[in-house]
Short mmCIF file of C-alpha atoms in Angstrom, two decimals:
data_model
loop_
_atom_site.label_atom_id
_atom_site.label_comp_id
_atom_site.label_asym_id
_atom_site.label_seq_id
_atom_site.Cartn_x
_atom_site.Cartn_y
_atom_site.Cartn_z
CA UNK Y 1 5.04 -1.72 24.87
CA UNK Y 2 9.09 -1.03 25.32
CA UNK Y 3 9.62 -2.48 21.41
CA UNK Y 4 10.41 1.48 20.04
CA UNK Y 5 13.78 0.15 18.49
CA UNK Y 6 11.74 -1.22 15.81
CA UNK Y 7 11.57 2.50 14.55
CA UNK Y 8 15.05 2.95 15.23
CA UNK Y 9 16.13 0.10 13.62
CA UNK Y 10 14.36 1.16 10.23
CA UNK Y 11 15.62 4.69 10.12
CA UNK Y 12 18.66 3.56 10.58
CA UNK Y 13 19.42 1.32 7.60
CA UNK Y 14 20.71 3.15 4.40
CA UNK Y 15 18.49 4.81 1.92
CA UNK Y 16 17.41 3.10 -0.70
CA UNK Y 17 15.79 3.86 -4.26
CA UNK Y 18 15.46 2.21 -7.25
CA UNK Y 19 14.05 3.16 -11.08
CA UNK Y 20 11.26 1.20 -11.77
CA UNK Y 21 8.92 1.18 -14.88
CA UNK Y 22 5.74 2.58 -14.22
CA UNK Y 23 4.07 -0.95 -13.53
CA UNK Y 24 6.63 -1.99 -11.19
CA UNK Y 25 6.28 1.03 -9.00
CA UNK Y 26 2.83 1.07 -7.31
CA UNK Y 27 2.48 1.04 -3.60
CA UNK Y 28 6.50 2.36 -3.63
CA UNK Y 29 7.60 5.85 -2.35
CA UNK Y 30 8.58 8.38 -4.85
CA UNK Y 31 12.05 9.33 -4.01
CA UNK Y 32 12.17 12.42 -6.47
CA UNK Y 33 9.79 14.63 -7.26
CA UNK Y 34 7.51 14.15 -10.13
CA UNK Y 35 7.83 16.94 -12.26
CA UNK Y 36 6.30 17.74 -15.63
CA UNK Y 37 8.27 16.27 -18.49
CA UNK Y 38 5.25 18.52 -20.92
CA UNK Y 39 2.89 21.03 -20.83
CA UNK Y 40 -0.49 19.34 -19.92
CA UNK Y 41 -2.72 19.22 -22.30
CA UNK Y 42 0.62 19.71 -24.60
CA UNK Y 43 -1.48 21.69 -27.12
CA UNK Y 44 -5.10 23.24 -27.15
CA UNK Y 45 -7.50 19.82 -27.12
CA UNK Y 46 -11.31 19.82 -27.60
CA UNK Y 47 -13.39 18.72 -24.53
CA UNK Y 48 -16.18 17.97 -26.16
CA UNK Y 49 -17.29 16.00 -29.17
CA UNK Y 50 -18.76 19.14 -31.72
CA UNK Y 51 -17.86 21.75 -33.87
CA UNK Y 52 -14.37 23.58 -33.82
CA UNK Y 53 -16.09 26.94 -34.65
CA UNK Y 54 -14.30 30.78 -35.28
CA UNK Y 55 -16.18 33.90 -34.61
CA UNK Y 56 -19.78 34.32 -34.43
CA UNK Y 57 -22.38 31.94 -36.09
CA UNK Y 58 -23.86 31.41 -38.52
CA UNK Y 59 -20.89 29.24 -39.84
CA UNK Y 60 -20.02 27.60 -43.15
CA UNK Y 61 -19.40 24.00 -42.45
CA UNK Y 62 -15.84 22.75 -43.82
CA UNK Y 63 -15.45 19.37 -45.20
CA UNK Y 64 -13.99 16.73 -43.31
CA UNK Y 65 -13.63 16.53 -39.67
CA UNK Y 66 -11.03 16.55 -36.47
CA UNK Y 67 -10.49 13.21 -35.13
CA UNK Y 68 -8.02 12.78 -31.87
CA UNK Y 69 -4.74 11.31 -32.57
CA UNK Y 70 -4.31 12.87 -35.90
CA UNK Y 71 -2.72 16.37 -37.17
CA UNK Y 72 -4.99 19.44 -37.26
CA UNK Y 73 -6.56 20.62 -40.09
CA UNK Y 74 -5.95 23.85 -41.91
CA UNK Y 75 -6.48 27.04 -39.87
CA UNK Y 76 -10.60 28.00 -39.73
CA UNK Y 77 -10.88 31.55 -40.98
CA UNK Y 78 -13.75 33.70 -38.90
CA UNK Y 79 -17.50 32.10 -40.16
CA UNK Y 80 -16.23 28.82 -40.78
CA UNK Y 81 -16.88 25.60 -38.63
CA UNK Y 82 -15.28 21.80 -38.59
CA UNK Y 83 -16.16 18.46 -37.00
CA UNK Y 84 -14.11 17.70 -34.01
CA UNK Y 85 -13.60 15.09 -31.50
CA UNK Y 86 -13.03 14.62 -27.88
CA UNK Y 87 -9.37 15.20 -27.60
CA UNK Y 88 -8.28 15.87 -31.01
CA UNK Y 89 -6.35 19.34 -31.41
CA UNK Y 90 -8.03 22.83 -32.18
CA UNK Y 91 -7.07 24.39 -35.30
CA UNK Y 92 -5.50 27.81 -35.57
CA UNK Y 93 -8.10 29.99 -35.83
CA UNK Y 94 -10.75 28.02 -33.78
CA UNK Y 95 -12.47 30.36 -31.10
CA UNK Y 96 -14.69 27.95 -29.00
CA UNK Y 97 -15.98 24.61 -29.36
CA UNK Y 98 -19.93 23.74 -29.61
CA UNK Y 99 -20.87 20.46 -28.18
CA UNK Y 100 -22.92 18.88 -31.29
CA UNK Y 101 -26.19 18.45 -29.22
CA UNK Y 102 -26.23 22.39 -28.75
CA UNK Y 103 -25.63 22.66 -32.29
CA UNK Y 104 -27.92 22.51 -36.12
CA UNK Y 105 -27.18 22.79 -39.24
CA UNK Y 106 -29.17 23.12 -42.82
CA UNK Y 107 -30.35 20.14 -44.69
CA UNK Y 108 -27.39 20.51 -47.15
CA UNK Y 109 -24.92 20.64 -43.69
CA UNK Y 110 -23.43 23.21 -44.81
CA UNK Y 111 -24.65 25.85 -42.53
CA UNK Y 112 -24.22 25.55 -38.95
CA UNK Y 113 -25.86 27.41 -36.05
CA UNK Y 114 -26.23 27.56 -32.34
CA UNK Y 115 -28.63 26.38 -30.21
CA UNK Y 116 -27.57 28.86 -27.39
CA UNK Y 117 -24.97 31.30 -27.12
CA UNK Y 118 -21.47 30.81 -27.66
CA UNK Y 119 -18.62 32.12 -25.24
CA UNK Y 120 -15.12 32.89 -26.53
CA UNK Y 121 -13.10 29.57 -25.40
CA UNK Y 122 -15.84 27.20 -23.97
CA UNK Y 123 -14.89 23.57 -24.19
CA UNK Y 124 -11.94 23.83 -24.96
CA UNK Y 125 -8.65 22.94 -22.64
CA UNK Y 126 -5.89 25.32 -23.18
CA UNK Y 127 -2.40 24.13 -23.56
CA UNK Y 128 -1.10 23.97 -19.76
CA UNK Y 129 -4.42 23.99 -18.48
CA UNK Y 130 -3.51 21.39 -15.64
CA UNK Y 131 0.05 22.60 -15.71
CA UNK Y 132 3.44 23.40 -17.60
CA UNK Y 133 6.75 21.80 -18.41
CA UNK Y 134 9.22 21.90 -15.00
CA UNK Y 135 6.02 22.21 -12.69
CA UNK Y 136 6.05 19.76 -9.29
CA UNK Y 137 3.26 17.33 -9.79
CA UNK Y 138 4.47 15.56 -6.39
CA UNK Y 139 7.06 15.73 -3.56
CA UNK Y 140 9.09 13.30 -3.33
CA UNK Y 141 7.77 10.96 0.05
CA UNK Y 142 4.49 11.09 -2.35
CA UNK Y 143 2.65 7.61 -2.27
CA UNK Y 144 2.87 6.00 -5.69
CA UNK Y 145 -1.33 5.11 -6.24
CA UNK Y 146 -2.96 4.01 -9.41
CA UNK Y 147 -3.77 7.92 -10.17
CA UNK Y 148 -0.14 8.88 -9.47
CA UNK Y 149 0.81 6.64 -11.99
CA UNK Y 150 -1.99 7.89 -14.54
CA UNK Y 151 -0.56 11.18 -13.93
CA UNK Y 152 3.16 10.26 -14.46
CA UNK Y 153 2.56 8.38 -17.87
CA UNK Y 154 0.22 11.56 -18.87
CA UNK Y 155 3.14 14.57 -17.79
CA UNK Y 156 5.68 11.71 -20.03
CA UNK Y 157 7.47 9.09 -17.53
CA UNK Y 158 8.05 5.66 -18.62
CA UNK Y 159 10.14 4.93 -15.19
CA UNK Y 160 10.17 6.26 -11.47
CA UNK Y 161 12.36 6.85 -8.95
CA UNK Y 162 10.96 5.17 -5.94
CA UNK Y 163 11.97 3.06 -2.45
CA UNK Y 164 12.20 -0.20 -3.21
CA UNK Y 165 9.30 -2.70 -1.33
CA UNK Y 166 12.49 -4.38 1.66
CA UNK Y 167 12.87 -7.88 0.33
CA UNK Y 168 11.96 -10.36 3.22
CA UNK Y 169 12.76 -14.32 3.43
CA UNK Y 170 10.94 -16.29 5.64
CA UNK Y 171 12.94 -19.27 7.58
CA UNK Y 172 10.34 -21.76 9.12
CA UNK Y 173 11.72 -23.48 12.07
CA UNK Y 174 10.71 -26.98 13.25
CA UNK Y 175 10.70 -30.87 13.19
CA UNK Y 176 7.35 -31.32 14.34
CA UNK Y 177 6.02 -29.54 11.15
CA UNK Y 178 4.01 -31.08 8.43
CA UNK Y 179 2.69 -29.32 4.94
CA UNK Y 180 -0.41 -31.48 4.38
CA UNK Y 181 -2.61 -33.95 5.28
CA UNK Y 182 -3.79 -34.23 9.32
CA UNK Y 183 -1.52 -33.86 11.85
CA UNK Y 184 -0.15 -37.46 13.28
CA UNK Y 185 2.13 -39.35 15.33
CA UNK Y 186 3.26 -35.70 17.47
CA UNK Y 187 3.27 -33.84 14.34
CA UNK Y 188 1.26 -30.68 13.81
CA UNK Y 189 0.45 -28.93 9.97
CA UNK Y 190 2.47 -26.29 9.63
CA UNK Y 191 -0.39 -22.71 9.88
CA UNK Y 192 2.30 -20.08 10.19
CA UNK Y 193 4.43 -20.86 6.35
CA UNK Y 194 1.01 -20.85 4.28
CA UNK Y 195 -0.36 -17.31 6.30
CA UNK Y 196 3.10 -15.36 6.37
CA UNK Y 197 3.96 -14.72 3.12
CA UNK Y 198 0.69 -13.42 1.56
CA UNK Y 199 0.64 -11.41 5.38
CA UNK Y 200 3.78 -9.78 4.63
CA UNK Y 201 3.03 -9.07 1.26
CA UNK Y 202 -0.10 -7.31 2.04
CA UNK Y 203 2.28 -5.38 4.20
CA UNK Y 204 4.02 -4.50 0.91
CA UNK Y 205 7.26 -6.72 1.33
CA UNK Y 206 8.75 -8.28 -1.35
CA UNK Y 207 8.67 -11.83 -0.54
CA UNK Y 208 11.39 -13.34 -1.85
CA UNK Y 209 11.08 -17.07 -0.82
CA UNK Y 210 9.75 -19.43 2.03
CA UNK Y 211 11.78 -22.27 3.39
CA UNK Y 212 11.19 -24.57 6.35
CA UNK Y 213 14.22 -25.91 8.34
CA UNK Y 214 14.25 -28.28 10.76
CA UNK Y 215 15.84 -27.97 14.06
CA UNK Y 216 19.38 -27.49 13.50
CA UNK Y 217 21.58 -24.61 14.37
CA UNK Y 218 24.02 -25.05 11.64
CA UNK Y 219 21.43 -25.38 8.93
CA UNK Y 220 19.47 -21.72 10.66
CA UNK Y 221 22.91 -20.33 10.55
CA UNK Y 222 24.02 -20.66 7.40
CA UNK Y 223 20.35 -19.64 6.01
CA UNK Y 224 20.10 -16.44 8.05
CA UNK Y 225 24.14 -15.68 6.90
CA UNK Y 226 23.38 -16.45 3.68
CA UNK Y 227 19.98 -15.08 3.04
CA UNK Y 228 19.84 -11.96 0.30
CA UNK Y 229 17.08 -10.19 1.90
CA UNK Y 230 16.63 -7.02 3.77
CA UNK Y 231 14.38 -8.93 6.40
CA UNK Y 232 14.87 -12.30 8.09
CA UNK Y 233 11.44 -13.65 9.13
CA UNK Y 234 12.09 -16.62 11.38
CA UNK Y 235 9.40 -18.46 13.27
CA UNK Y 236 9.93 -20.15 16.46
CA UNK Y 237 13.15 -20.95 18.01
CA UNK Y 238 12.94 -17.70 20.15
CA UNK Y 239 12.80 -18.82 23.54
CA UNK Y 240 15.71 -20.89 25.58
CA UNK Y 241 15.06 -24.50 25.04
CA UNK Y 242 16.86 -27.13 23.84
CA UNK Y 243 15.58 -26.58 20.32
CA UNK Y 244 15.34 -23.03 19.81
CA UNK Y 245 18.71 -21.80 18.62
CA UNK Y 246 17.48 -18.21 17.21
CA UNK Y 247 19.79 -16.52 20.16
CA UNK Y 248 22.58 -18.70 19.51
CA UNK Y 249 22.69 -18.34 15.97
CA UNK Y 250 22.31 -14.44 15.95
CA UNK Y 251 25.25 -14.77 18.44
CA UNK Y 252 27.87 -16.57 16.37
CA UNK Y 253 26.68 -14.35 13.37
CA UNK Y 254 27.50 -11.32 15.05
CA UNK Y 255 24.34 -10.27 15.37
CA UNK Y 256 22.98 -7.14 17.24
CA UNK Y 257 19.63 -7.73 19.47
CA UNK Y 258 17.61 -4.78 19.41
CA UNK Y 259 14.57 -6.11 20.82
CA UNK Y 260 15.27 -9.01 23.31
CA UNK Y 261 11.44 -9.86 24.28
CA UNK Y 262 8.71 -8.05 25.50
CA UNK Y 263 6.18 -7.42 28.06
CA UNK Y 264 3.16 -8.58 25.62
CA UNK Y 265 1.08 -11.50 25.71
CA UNK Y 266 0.80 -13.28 23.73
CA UNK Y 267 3.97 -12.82 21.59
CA UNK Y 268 6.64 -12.36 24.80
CA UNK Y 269 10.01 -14.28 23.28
CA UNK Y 270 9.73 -12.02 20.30
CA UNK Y 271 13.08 -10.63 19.08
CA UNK Y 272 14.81 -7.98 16.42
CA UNK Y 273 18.20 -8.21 15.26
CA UNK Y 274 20.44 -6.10 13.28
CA UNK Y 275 22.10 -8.92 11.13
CA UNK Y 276 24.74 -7.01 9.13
CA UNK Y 277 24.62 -3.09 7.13
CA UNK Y 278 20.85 -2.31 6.61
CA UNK Y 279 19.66 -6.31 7.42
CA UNK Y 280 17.62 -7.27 10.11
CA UNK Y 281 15.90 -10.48 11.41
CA UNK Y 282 12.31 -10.47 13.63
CA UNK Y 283 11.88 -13.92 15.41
CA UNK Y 284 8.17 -14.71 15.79
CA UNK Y 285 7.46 -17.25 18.27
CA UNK Y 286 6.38 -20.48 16.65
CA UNK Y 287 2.31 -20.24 18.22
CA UNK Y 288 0.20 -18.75 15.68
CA UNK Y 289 -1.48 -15.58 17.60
CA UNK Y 290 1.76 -14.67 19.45
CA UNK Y 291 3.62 -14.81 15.64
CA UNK Y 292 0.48 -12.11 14.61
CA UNK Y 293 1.64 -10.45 17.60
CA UNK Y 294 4.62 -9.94 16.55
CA UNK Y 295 3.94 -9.17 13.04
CA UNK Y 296 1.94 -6.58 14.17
CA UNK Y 297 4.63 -5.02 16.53
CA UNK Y 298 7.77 -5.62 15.09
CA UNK Y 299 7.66 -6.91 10.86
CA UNK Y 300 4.86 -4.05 10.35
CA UNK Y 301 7.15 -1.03 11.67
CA UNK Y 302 10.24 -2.27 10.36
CA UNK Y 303 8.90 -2.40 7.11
CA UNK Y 304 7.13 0.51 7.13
CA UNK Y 305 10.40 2.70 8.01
CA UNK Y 306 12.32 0.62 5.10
CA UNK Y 307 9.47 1.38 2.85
CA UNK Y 308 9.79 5.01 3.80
CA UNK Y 309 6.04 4.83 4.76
CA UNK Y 310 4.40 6.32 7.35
CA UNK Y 311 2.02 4.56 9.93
CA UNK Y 312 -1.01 5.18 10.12
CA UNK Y 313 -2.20 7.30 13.96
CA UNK Y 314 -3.24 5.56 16.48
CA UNK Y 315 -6.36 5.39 17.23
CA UNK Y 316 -8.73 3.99 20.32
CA UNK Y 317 -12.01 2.55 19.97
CA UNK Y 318 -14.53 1.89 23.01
CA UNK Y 319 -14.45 -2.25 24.71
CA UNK Y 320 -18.23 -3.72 23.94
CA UNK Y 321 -17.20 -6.37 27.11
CA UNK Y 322 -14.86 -6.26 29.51
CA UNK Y 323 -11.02 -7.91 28.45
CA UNK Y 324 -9.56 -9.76 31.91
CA UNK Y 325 -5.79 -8.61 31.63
CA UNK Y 326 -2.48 -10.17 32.54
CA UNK Y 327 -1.09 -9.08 36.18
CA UNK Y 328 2.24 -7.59 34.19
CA UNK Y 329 2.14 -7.81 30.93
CA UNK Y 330 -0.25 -6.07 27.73
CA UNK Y 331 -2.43 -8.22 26.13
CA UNK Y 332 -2.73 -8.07 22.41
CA UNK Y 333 -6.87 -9.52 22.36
CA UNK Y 334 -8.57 -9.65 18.76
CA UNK Y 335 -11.57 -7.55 18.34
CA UNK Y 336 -14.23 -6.94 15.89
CA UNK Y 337 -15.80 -3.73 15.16
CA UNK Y 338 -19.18 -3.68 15.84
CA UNK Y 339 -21.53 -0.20 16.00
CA UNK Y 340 -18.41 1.93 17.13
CA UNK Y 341 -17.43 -0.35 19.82
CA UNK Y 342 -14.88 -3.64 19.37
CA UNK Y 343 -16.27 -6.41 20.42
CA UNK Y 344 -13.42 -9.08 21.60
CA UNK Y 345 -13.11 -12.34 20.04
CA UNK Y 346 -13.07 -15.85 21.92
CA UNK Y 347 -10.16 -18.22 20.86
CA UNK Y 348 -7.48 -15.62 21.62
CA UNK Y 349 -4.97 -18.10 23.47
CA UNK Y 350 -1.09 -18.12 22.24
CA UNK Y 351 -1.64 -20.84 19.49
CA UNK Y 352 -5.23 -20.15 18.16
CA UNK Y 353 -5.99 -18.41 15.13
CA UNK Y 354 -9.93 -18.92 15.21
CA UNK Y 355 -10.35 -15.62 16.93
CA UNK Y 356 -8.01 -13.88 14.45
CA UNK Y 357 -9.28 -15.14 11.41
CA UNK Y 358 -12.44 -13.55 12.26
CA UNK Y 359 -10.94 -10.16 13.57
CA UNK Y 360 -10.77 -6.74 12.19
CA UNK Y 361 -8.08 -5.93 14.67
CA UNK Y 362 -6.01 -6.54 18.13
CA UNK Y 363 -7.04 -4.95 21.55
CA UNK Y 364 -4.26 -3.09 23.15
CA UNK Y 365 -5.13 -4.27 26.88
CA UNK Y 366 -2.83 -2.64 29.76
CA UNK Y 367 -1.60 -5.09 32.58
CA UNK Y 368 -5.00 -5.55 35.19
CA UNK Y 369 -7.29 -5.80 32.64
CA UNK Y 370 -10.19 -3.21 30.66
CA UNK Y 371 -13.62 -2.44 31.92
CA UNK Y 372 -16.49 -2.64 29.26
CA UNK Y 373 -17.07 1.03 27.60
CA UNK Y 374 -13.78 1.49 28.04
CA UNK Y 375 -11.30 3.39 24.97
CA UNK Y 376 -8.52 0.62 24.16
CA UNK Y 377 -5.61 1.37 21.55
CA UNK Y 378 -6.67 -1.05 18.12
CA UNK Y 379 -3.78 -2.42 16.16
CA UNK Y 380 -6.05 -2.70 12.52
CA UNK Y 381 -5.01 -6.07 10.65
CA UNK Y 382 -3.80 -4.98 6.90
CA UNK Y 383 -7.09 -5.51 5.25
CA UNK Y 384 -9.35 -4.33 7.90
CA UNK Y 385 -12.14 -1.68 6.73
CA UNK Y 386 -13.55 -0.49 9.66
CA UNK Y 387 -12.12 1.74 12.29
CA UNK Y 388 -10.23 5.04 11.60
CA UNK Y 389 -6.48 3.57 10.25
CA UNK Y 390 -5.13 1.08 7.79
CA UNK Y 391 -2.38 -1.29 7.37
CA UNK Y 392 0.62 1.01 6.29
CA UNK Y 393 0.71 -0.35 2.82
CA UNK Y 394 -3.13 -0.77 2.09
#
């Protein structure tokens, strides 16, 4: 679709990495590898609740008992036998474990026997079973997922080193906007503030803040000069009329245009700037489904390279109907999966969002249109299930 500097422009900004505590770091990249700070388990552990037993049975049956979290007892000479829990540590001496339903013992419990035979070691995990002290758990590039992080806080990290989520400000553009109540008098509600944010952060961007300006170049410049985020998301203001002052701001900043607009539709007067060392800005046209477009196509890339995350591969599905196309241009068409075909959606003009909100996914439709049966390229929304990829951070 002739946007590739989007990739470009990602790879391009410095690295970045950050130590976060363990909380702070799901969904990030791991910029170091995660290496074993201890031997795992860091000492012999039962795996069963039973009987720490040494030699062969019949056993005498020490007093007491094993729990986890607390020191060993005294070492078990050969005959003798202890209570022991789950995870508590084996005493010296201790030759397998006995799970207590595969165990009896005498009325007086003092005697303890097997229910079936006993093999040197069973149930119990070895120090270093799952590894030792210096081994690599992870590369770095490794995803940070809930597991990852039960696995760092088990081999003894309190922090990580990871790639910080890019911070991104949103800059809604517009007099003709309203926040609530029905629209009135020319004025329209405002549907692109209240879906960005929670659509970038399910892109895994920090969203740092969302402000609505009204149509003033001065005001647009000193917010995108000004603005302490890695990612300028400005809406509207894209194309060349007498209100939209996106170019002629990103002109007296200094800006460089990496993407000047692009043969899609709906979405066309998109744009991508490099707005100073490792900034950027993406201006979404200010209708709804051509602002998704360019979510999809520009914010979702861009992010993904400053996350250090890969995309997920493309991936084609079969057209349940036939998509009329634009003469020159791709169309971008949501689409619903339905019994291995997509099904497109009515409602997919420029300013809807009906079809959208109902979509799992857009269409990739080449200029002259798609024939039903047809395999189109699908562009998955973030929280879409079906089809074979996922949102990049999802």
């Amino acid at each position: 679709m002739g946007i590739h500097p989007r990739f470009r422009a990602g790879r391009a900004a410095p690295a970045r990495s950050h130590r976060v505590p363990l909380e702070r770091a799901l969904g990030e990249i791991l910029t170091e590898p995660l290496t074993a700070l201890t031997d795992l388990p860091s000492f012999d552990t039962s795996a069963m609740d039973g009987w720490a037993v040494a030699g062969p049975g019949p056993w005498t049956v020490q007093d007491g008992g094993i729990l986890a979290g607390h020191a060993a007892s005294g070492a078990l000479a050969d005959g003798e036998a202890v209570r022991i829990a789950t995870g508590a540590r084996i005493p010296a001496g201790a030759t397998a474990v006995i799970r207590s339903e595969h165990a009896r013992s005498d009325e007086a419990r003092t005697q303890l026997q097997a229910d079936r035979v006993v093999l040197h070691g069973q149930d119990i995990r070895p120090r270093g079973q799952e590894c030792r002290s210096g081994d690599v758990l992870l590369p770095a590039t490794a995803l940070v997922t809930p597991a990852v992080l039960g696995l760092a806080a088990a081999a003894g990290y309190d922090e990580l080193d990871t790639v910080p989520r890019p911070r991104v400000e949103i800059l809604v553009l517009g007099d003709e906007l309203l926040t609530q109540g029905l629209p009135h008098d020319g004025l329209i509600r405002d549907a692109l503030g209240p879906m960005l944010g929670v659509w970038l952060r399910a892109l895994g961007a920090d969203v740092i803040g969302t402000r609505r300006l009204k149509d003033d170049a001065g005001a647009l410049l000193a917010a995108v000069t000004g603005s302490p985020a890695d990612v300028v998301i400005t809406t509207g203001g894209t194309a060349s009329g007498p209100l939209d002052h996106v170019h002629p701001v990103l002109h007296s900043a200094g800006a460089e245009l990496l993407v000047d607009g692009v043969a899609v539709r709906p979405g066309h007067p998109m744009l991508l700037a490099g707005i100073g060392v490792g900034k950027h800005l993406v201006g979404l046209p200010g209708n709804p489904l051509a602002a998704v477009s360019g979510l999809l196509t520009l914010a979702e890339p861009l992010l993904c390279e400053l996350a250090s995350r890969p995309r997920p591969a493309p991936y084609t599905a079969p057209l349940r109907n036939e998509v009329q196309g634009h003469p020159h241009d791709t169309r971008l068409v949501p689409v619903v999966h339905r019994a291995e075909r997509v099904v497109p959606l009515h409602y997919n003009g420029p300013a809807m969002l009906r079809g959208i909100a109902a979509a799992d996914g857009l269409a990739v439709v080449a200029p002259g249109g798609a024939r039903a049966g047809q395999e189109v390229e699908i562009l998955d929304l973030p929280w879409a299930e079906a089809g074979s990829g996922q949102g990049c951070f999802t």
